[in-house]
Structure formats: C-alpha cells, structure tokens
PDB file of C-alpha atoms in Angstrom:
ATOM      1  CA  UNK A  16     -37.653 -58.810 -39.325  1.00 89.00           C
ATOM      2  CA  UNK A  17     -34.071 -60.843 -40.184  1.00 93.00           C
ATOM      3  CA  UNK A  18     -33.938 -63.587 -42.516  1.00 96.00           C
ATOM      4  CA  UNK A  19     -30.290 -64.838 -42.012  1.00 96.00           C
ATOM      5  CA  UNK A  20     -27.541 -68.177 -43.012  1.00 97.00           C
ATOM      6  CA  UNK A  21     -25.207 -70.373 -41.603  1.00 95.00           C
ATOM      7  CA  UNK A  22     -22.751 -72.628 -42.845  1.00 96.00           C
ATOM      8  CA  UNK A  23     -19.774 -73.921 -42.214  1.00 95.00           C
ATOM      9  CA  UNK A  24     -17.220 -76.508 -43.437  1.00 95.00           C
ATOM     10  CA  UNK A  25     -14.154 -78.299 -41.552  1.00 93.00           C
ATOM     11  CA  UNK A  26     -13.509 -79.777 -38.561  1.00 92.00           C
ATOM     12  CA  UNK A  27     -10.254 -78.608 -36.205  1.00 92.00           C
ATOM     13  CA  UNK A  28      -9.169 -81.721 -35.130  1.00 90.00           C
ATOM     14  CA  UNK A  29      -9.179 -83.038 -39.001  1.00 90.00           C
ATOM     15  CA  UNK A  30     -10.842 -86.179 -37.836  1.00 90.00           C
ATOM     16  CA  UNK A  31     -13.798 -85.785 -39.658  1.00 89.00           C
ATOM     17  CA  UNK A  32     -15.435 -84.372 -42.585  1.00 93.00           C
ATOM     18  CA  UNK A  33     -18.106 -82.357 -41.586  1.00 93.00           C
ATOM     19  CA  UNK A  34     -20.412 -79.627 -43.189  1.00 94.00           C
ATOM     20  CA  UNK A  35     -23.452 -77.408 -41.254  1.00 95.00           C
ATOM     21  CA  UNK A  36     -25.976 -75.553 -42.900  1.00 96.00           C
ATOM     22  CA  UNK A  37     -29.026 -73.942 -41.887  1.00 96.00           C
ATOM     23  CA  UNK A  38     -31.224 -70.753 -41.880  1.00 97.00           C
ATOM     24  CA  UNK A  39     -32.935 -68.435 -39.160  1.00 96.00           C
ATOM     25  CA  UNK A  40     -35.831 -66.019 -39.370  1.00 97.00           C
ATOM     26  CA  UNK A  41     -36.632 -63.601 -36.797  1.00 96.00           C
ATOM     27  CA  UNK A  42     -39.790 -61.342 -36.365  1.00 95.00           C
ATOM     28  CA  UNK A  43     -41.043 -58.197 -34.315  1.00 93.00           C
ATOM     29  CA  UNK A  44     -43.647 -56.459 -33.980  1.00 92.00           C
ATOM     30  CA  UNK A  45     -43.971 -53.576 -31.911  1.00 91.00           C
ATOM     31  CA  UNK A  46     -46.893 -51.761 -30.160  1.00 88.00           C
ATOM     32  CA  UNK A  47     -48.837 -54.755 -29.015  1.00 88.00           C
ATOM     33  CA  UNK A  48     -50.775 -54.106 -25.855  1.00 86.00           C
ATOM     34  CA  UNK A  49     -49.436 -50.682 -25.585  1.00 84.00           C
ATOM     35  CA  UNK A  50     -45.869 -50.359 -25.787  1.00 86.00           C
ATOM     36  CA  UNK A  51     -45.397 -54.594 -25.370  1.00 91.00           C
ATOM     37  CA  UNK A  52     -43.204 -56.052 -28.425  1.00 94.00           C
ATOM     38  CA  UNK A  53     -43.620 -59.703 -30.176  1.00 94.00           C
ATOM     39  CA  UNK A  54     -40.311 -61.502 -30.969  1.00 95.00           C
ATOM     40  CA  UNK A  55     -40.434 -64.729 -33.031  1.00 96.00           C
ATOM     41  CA  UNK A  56     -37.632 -66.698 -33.881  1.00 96.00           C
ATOM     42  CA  UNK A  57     -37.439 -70.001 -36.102  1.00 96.00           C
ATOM     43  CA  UNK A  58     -34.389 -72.116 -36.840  1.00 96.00           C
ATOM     44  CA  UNK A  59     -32.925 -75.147 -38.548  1.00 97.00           C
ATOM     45  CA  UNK A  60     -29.594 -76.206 -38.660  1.00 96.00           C
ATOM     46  CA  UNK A  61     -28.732 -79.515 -40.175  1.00 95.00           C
ATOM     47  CA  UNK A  62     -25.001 -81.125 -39.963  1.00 94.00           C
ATOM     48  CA  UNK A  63     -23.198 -83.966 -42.220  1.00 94.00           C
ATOM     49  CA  UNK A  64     -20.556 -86.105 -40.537  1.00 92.00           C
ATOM     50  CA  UNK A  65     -18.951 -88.313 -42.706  1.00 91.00           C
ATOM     51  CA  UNK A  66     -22.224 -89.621 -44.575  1.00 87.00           C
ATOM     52  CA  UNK A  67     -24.490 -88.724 -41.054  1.00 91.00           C
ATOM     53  CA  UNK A  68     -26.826 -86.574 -40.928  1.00 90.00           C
ATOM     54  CA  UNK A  69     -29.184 -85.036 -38.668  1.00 90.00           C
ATOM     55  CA  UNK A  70     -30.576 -81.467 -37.277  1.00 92.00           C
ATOM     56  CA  UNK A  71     -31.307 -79.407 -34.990  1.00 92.00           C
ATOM     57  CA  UNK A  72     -34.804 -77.365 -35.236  1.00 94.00           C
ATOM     58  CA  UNK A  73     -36.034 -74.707 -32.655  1.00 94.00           C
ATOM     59  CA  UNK A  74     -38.274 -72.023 -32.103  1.00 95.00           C
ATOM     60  CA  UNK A  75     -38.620 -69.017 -30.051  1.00 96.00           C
ATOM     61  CA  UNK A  76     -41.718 -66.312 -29.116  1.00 95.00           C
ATOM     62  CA  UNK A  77     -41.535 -63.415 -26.377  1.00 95.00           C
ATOM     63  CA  UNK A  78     -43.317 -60.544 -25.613  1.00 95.00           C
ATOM     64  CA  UNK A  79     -41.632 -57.339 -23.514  1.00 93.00           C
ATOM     65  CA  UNK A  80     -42.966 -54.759 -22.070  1.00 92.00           C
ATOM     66  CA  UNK A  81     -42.486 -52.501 -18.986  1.00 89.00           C
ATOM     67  CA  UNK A  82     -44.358 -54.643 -16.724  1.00 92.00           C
ATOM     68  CA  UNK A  83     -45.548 -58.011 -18.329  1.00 94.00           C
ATOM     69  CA  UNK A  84     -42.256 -60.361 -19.742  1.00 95.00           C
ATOM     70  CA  UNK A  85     -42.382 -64.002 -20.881  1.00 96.00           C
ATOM     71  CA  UNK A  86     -40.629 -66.641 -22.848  1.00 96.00           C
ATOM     72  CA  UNK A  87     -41.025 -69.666 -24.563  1.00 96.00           C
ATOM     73  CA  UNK A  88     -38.549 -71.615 -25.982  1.00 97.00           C
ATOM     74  CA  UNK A  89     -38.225 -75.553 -28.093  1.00 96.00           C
ATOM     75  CA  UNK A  90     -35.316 -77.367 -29.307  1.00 95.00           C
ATOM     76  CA  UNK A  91     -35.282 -80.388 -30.982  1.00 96.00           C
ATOM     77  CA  UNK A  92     -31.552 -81.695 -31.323  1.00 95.00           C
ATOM     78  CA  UNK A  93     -30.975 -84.966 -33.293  1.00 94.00           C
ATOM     79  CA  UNK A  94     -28.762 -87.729 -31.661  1.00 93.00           C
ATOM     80  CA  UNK A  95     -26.132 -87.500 -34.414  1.00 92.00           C
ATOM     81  CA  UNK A  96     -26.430 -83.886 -34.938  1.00 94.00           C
ATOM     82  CA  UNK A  97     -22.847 -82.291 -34.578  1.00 92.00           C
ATOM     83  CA  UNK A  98     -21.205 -79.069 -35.388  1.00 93.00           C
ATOM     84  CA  UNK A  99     -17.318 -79.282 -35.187  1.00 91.00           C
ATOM     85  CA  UNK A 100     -17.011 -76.115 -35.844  1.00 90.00           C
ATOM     86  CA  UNK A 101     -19.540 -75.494 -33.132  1.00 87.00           C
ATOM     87  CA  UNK A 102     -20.583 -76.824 -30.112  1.00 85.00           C
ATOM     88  CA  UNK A 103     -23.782 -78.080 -28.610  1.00 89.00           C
ATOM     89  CA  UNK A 104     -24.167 -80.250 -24.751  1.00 87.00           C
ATOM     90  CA  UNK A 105     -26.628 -82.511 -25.306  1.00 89.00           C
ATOM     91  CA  UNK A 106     -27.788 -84.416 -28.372  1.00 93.00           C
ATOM     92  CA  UNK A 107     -30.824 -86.586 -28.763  1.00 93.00           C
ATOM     93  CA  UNK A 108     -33.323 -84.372 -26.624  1.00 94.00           C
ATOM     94  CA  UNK A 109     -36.223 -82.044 -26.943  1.00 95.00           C
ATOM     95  CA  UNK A 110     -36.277 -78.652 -24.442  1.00 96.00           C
ATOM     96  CA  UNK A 111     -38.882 -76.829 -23.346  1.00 97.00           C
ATOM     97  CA  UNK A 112     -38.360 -73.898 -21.558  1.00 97.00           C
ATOM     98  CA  UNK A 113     -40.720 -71.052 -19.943  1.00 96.00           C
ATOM     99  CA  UNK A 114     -40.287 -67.767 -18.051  1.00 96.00           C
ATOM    100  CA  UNK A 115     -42.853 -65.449 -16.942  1.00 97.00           C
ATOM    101  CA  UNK A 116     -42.541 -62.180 -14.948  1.00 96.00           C
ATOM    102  CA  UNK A 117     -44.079 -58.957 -13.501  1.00 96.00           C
ATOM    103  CA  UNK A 118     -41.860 -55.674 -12.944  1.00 95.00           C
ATOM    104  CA  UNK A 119     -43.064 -53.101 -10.872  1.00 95.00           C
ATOM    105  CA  UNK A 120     -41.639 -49.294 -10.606  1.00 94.00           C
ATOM    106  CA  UNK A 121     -42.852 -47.449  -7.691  1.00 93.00           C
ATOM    107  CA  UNK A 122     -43.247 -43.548  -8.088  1.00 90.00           C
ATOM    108  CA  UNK A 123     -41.755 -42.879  -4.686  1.00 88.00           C
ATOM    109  CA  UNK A 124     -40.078 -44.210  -2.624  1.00 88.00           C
ATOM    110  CA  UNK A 125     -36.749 -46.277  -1.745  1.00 91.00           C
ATOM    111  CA  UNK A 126     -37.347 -49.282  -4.268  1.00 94.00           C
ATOM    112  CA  UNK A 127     -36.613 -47.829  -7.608  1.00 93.00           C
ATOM    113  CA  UNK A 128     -37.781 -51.705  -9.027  1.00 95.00           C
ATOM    114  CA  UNK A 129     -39.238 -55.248  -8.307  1.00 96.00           C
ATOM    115  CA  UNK A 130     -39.850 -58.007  -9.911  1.00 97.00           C
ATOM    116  CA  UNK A 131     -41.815 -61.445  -9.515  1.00 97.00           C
ATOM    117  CA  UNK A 132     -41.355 -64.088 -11.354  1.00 97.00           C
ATOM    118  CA  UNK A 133     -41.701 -68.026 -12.855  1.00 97.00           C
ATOM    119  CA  UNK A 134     -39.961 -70.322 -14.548  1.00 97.00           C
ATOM    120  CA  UNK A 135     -39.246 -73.712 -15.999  1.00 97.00           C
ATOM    121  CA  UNK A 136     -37.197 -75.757 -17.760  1.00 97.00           C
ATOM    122  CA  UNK A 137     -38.192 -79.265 -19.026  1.00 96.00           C
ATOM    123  CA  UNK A 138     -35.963 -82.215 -20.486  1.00 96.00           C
ATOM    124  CA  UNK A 139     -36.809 -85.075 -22.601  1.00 95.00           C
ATOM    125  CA  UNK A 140     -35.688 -87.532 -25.042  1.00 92.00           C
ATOM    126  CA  UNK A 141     -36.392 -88.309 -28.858  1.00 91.00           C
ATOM    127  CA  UNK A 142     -39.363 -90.613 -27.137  1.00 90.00           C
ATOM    128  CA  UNK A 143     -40.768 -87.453 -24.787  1.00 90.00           C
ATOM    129  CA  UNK A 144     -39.709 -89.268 -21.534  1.00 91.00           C
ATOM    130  CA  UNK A 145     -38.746 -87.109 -19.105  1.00 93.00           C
ATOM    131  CA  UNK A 146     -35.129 -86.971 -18.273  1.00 92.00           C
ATOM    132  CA  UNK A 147     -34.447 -83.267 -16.544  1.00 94.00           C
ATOM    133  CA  UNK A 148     -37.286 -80.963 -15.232  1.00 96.00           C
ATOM    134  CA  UNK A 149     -36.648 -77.456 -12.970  1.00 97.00           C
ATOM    135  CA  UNK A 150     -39.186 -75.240 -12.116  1.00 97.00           C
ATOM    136  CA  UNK A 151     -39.535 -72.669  -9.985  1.00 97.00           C
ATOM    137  CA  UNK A 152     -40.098 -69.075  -8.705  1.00 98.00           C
ATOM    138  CA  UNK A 153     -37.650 -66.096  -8.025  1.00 97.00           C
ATOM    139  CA  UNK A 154     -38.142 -62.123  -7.110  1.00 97.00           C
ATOM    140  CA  UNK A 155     -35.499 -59.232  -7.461  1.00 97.00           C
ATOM    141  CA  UNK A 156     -35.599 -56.113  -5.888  1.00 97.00           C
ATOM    142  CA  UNK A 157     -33.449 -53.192  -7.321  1.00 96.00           C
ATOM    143  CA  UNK A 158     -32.981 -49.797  -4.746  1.00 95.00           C
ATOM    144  CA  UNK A 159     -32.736 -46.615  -5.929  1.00 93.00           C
ATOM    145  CA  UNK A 160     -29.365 -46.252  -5.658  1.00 91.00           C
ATOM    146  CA  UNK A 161     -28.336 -49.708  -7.093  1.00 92.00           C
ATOM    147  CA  UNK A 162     -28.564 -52.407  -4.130  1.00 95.00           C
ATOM    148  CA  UNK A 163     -29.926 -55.698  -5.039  1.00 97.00           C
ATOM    149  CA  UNK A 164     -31.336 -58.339  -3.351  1.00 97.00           C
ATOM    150  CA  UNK A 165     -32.829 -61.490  -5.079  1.00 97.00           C
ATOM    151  CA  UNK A 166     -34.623 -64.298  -3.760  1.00 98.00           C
ATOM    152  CA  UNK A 167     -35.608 -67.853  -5.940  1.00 98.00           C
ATOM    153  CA  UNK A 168     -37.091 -71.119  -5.400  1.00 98.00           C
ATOM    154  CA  UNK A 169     -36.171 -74.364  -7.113  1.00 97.00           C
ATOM    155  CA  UNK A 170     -37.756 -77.573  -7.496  1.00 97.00           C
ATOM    156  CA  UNK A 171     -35.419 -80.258  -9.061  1.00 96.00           C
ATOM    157  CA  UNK A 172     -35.910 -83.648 -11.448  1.00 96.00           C
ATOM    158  CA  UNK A 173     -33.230 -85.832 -13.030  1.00 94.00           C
ATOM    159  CA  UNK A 174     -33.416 -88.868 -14.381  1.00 92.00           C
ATOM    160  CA  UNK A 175     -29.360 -90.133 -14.454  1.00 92.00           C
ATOM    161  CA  UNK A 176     -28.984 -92.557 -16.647  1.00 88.00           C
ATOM    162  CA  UNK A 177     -25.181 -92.890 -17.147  1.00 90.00           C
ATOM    163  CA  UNK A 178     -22.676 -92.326 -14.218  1.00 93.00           C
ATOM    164  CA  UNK A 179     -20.501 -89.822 -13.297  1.00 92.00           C
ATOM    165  CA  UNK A 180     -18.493 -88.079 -10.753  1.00 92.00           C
ATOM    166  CA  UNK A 181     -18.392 -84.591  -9.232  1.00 90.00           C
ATOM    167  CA  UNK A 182     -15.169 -82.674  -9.249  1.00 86.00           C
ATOM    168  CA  UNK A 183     -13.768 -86.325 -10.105  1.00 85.00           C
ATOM    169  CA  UNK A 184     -14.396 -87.130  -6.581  1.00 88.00           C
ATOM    170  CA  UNK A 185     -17.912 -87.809  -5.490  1.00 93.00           C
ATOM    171  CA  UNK A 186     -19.210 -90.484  -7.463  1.00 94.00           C
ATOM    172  CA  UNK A 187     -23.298 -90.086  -8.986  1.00 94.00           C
ATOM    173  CA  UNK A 188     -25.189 -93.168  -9.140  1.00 94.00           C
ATOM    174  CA  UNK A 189     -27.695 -93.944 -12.156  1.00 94.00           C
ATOM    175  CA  UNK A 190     -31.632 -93.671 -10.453  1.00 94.00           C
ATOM    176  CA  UNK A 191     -34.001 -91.202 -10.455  1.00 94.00           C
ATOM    177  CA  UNK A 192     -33.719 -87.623  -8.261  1.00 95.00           C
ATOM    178  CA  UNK A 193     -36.009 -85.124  -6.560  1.00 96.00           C
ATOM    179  CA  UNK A 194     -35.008 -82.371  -4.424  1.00 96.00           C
ATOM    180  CA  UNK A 195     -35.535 -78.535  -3.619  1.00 97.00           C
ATOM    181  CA  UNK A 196     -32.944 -75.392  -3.662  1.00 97.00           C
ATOM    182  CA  UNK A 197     -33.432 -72.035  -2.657  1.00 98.00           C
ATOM    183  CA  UNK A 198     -31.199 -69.308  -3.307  1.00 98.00           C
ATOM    184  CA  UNK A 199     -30.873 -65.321  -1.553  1.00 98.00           C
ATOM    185  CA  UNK A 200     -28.567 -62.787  -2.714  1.00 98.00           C
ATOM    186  CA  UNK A 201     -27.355 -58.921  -2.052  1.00 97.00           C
ATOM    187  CA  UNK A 202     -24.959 -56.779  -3.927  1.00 96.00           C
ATOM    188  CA  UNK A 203     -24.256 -53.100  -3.757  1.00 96.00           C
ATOM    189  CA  UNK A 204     -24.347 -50.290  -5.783  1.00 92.00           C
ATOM    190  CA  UNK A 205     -20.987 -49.977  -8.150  1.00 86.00           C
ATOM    191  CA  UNK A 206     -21.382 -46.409  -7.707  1.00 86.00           C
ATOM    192  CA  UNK A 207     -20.144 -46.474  -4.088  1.00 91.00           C
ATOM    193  CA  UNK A 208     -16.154 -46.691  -3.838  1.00 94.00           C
ATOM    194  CA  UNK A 209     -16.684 -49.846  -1.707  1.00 95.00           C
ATOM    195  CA  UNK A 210     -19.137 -52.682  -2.665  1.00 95.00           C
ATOM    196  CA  UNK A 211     -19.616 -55.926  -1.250  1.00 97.00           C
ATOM    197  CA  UNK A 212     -21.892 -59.037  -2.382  1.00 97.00           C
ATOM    198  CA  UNK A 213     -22.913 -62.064  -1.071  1.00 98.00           C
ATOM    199  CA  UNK A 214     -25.071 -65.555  -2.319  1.00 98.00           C
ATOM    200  CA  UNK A 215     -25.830 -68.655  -1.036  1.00 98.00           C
ATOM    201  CA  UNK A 216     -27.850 -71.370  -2.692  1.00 97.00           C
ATOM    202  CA  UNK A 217     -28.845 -74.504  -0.433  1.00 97.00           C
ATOM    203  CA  UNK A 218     -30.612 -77.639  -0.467  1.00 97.00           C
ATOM    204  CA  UNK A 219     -30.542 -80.761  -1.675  1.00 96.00           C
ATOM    205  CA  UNK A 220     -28.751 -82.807  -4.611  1.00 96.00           C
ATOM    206  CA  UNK A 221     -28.938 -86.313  -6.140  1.00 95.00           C
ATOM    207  CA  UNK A 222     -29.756 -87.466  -2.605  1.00 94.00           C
ATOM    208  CA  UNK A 223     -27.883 -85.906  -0.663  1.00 95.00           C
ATOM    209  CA  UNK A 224     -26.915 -82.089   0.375  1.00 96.00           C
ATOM    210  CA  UNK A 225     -25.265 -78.829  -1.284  1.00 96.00           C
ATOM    211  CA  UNK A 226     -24.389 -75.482   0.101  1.00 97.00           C
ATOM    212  CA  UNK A 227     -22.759 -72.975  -2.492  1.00 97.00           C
ATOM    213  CA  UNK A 228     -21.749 -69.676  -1.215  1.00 97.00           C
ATOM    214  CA  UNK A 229     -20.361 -66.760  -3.324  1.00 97.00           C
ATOM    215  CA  UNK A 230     -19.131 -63.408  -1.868  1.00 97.00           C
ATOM    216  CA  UNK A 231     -16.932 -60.546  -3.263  1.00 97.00           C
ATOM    217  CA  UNK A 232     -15.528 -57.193  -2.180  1.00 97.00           C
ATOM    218  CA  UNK A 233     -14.757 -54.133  -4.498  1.00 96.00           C
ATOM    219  CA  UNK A 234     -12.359 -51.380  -4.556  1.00 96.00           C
ATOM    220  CA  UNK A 235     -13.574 -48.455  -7.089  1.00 94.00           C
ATOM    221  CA  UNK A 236     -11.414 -44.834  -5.716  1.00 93.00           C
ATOM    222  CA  UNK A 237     -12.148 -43.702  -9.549  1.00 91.00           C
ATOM    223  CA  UNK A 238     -13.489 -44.184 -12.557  1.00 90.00           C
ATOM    224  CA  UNK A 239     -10.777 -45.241 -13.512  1.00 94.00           C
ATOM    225  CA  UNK A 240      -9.492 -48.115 -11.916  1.00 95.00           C
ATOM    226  CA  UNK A 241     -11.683 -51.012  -9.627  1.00 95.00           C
ATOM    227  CA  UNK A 242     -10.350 -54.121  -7.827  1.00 96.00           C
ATOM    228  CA  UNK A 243     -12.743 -57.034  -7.063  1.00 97.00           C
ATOM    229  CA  UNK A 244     -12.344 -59.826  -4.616  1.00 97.00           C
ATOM    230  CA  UNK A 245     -14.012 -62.836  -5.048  1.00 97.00           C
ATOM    231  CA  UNK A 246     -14.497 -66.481  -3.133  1.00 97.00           C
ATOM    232  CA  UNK A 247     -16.655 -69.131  -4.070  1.00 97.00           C
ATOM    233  CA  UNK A 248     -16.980 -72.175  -2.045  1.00 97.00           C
ATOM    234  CA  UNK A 249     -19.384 -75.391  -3.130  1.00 95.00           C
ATOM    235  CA  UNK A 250     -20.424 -78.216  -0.713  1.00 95.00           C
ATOM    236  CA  UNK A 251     -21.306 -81.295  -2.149  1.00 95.00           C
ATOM    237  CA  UNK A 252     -22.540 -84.144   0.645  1.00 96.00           C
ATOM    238  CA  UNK A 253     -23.884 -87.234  -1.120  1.00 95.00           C
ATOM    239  CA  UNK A 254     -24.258 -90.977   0.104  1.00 94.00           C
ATOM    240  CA  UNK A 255     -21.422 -91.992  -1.889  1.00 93.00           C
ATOM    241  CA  UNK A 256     -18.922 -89.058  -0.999  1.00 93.00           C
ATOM    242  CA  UNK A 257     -18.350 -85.857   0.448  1.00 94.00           C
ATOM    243  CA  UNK A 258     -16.400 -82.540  -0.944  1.00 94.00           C
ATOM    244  CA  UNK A 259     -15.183 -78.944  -0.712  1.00 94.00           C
ATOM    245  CA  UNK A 260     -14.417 -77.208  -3.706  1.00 93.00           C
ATOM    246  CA  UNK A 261     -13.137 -73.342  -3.330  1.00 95.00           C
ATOM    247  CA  UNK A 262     -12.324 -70.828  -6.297  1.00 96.00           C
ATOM    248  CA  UNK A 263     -10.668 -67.576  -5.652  1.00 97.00           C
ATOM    249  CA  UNK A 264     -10.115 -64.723  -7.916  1.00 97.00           C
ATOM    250  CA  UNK A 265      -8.488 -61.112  -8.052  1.00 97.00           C
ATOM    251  CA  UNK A 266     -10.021 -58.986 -10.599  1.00 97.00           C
ATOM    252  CA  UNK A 267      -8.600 -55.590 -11.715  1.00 96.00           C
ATOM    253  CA  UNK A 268     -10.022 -52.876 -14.398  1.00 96.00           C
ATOM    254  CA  UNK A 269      -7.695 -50.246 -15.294  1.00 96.00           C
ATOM    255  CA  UNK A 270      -9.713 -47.717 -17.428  1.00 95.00           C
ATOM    256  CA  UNK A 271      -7.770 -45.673 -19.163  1.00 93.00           C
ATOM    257  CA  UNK A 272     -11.018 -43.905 -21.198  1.00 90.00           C
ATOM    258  CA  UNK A 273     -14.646 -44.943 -21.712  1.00 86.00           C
ATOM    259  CA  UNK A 274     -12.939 -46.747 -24.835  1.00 90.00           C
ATOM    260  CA  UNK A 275      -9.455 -48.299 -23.831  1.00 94.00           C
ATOM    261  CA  UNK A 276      -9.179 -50.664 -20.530  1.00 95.00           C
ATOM    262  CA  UNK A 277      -6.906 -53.285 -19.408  1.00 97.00           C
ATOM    263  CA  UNK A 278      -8.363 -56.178 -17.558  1.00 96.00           C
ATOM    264  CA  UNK A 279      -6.584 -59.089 -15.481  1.00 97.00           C
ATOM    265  CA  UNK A 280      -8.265 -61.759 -13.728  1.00 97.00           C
ATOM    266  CA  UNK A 281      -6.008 -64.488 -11.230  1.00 97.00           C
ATOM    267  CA  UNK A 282      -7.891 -67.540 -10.313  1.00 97.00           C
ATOM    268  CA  UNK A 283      -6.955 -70.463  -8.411  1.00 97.00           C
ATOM    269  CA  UNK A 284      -8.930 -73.322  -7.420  1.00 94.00           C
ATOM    270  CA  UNK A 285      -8.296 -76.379  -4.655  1.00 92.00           C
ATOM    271  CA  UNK A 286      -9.017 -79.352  -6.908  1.00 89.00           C
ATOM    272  CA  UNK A 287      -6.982 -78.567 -10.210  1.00 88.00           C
ATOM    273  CA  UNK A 288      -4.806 -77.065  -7.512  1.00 90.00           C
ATOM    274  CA  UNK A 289      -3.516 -74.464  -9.755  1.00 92.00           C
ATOM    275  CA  UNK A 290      -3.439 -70.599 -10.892  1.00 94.00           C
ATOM    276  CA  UNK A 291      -4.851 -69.030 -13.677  1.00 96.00           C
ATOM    277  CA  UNK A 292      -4.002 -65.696 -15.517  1.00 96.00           C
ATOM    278  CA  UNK A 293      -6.022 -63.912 -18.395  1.00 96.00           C
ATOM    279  CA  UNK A 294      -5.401 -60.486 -19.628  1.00 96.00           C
ATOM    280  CA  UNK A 295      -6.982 -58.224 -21.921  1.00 96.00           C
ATOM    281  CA  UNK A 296      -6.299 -55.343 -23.860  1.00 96.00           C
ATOM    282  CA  UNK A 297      -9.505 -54.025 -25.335  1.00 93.00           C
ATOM    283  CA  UNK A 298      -9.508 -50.708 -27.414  1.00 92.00           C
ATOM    284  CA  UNK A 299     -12.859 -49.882 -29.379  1.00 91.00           C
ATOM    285  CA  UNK A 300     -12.080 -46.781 -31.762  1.00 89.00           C
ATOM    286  CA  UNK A 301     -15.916 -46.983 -32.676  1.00 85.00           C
ATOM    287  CA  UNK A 302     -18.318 -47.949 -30.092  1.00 77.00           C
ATOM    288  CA  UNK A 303     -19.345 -51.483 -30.574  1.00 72.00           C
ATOM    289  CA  UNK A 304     -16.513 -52.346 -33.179  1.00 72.00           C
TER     290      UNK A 304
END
C-alpha cells in the first residue's frame, strides 16, 4: 500500500495566485480468488484561487486476474476547482465509470487470446442530472503471432448545453442527443518486416452522421530502424454543416541499442493547413531512468 502528497504553488501565466494540496492512498491485496488482485485508490485534492476554493475527491477499486478484469471509478470535481499548475476538462461534474471483461487463452490453436467485454461511462452535474452517458460492448482477439482484430459497440447520450463548433466549421446546436457507433479494427504483427493496420468507426453524431477511418503501413528491415505511414480521415455530416478533416503522418525509429533511439514524427493536417515536426533523442543509461 502507498500513502502519498501533492502540492503545488504558482500559476504560469502569473494571473493568479493559486495553491493545490491534497493526499492519495492506494491499496492491494493480492491472492484473492486465486491469483486475482484488489486495487483501491482514494483521493482528494483541494485548490485556492485567489480566496476560492474548492476540490476534487475520487475513488478507485479493481480487481485483475488472468481471466476476470473490472473497474470502477468516481470523481467528484468542484465548479471552481482549478489547478494552474495542472490541468483538468471539466469542472462542476460527478463521473462514473465501469469496465468489465473476460480473457480467454486457448491451449491450442491459432488464437493465442480473446477477450469480451463491457463498459460505461456516465456524466452528471453537481445536481446528478445527466449530461453525458456511453455504454457499450467491445471484443479483441490477439493471434499467435501478433495480429489483432477488435470489434466494439457504442451507445451515445449528450446533453449540449452550450454551443460549439467542430473543426471551427460545423456548428453544434444546444438539445439533447442519442445515437449508436460501432467500431472494427486489424493490425499486424510488428514482428513481420511489413505491417499494415486499418479502423473505421461509423455511425451517428449529434444528429447527424460520422465515418472515421484510420490506416497505416510499416517498414521494419531491422531491429534497428522502422518507418510508419499513417492517414486518418474524419467525416462529420450534421444538419447544420458538413466536413472532411485528414491528418497524415511519417513516423521513423532509428534504434541505435535497446537503450538509445532517435524518433521523428511529420504531421500535417487540412484544416490548420500546416506541418508539424517533433524529434526526440531519448538515451536511458538505467532502464526506466
């Protein structure tokens, strides 16, 4: 078990005065049902912005094991509650989320894994209305040399109260939204010196119609260097707008051991219209440090 601290003091832009404090503790306990494992995880953090004040409280159990896997997770996050030297999406909700899943290994056969599984994730505000709810139901399968295919179901709920536009294009009208998404994927093994991967997710969205659609091709003639291809494209037909939106990238990994590696990534997108660069130099003279 952990018992652990956080605090911080400043703010970058200098606009404000603010202060966050707050403490963790974390539990285990191994050897339930066999070879299963209890986690338990509690947290408050509390932040002070120029004389306001409020926190952010949540708590976490899971059990693992070879087959059986679930999660449960709560967070309560004040309105006012705000970490500048942090960050945090939302304020002023409570979130509730679940997953639950079954993993089978075969002792022969071509399917070195599956997997079935649930999940959900539930939105509300400081009054427990319902703003955001997603549920659904996915499965995985894993080859034994390393192919993967997935498969997931998704049933959607938003309540928009404040609008906003996609991209800065398709405009999203305040009212409430239902609508369904499914999703199927497949990826090759890494170990082969030429991979490809494809997913597409399609269905509806706030009324209206999405189709996403990721692919990429890889280049590995060593273990020492690999070149990955990839192309996203995201479809987004509404009532109040229609639009394309495509991201390319170039990837490259040039490993010179298990401990040094240089890696570059190029990306350029259609609606910033622009490219980007990144990269890294990463050395490790001790693993994980």
């Amino acid at each position: 078990s952990k018992l652990g601290v956080v605090f911080t003091n400043g703010d970058p832009t200098g606009e404000t005065d603010n202060t966050v404090a707050g403490a963790d503790f974390q539990y285990q306990l191994s050897n339930v049902f066999g070879d299963g494992i209890l986690f338990a995880d509690l947290s408050y953090v509390r932040s002070f912005t120029d004389g306001v004040e409020d926190d952010l409280a949540a708590g976490e159990i899971a059990f693992r094991s070879q087959k059986w896997n679930g999660t449960f997770t709560i967070r309560d996050i004040g309105e006012n509650y705000s970490p500048k030297l942090g960050f945090v999406n939302r304020t002023g909700i409570r979130r509730y989320r679940q997953n639950l899943f079954r993993r089978f290994r075969p002792n022969s056969g071509f399917i070195r894994r599956f997997e079935f599984g649930s999940f959900s994730n539930l939105v509300t505000d400081q009054d427990d209305i319902r703003t955001d709810h997603v549920y659904g139901a996915w499965t995985e399968w894993l080859s034994n040399p390393g192919d993967e295919f997935g498969a997931t179901y998704r049933r959607h709920y938003e309540e928009i109260r404040e609008p906003f536009e996609i991209a800065g294009v398709v405009p999203v009208n305040p009212g409430v939204y239902n609508w369904e998404q499914y999703r199927v994927s497949f990826q090759t093994t890494s170990a082969r010196t030429f991979g490809v991967g494809v997913e597409v997710n399609w269905g509806g969205i706030y009324d209206g119609d999405t189709t996403q659609i990721e692919s990429n091709i890889s280049f590995r003639p060593s273990k020492y260097f690999e070149l990955r291809a990839e192309h996203e494209y995201l479809d987004f037909d509404l009532p109040t707008g229609e639009i394309g939106v495509h991201i390319g990238s170039l990837n490259s990994t040039i490993a010179f051991s298990p401990r040094i590696a240089i890696n570059t990534e190029i990306q350029y997108d259609n609606i910033s219209e622009s490219f980007a660069f990144f990269s890294r130099f990463r050395w490790e003279p001790v693993p994980e440090r």
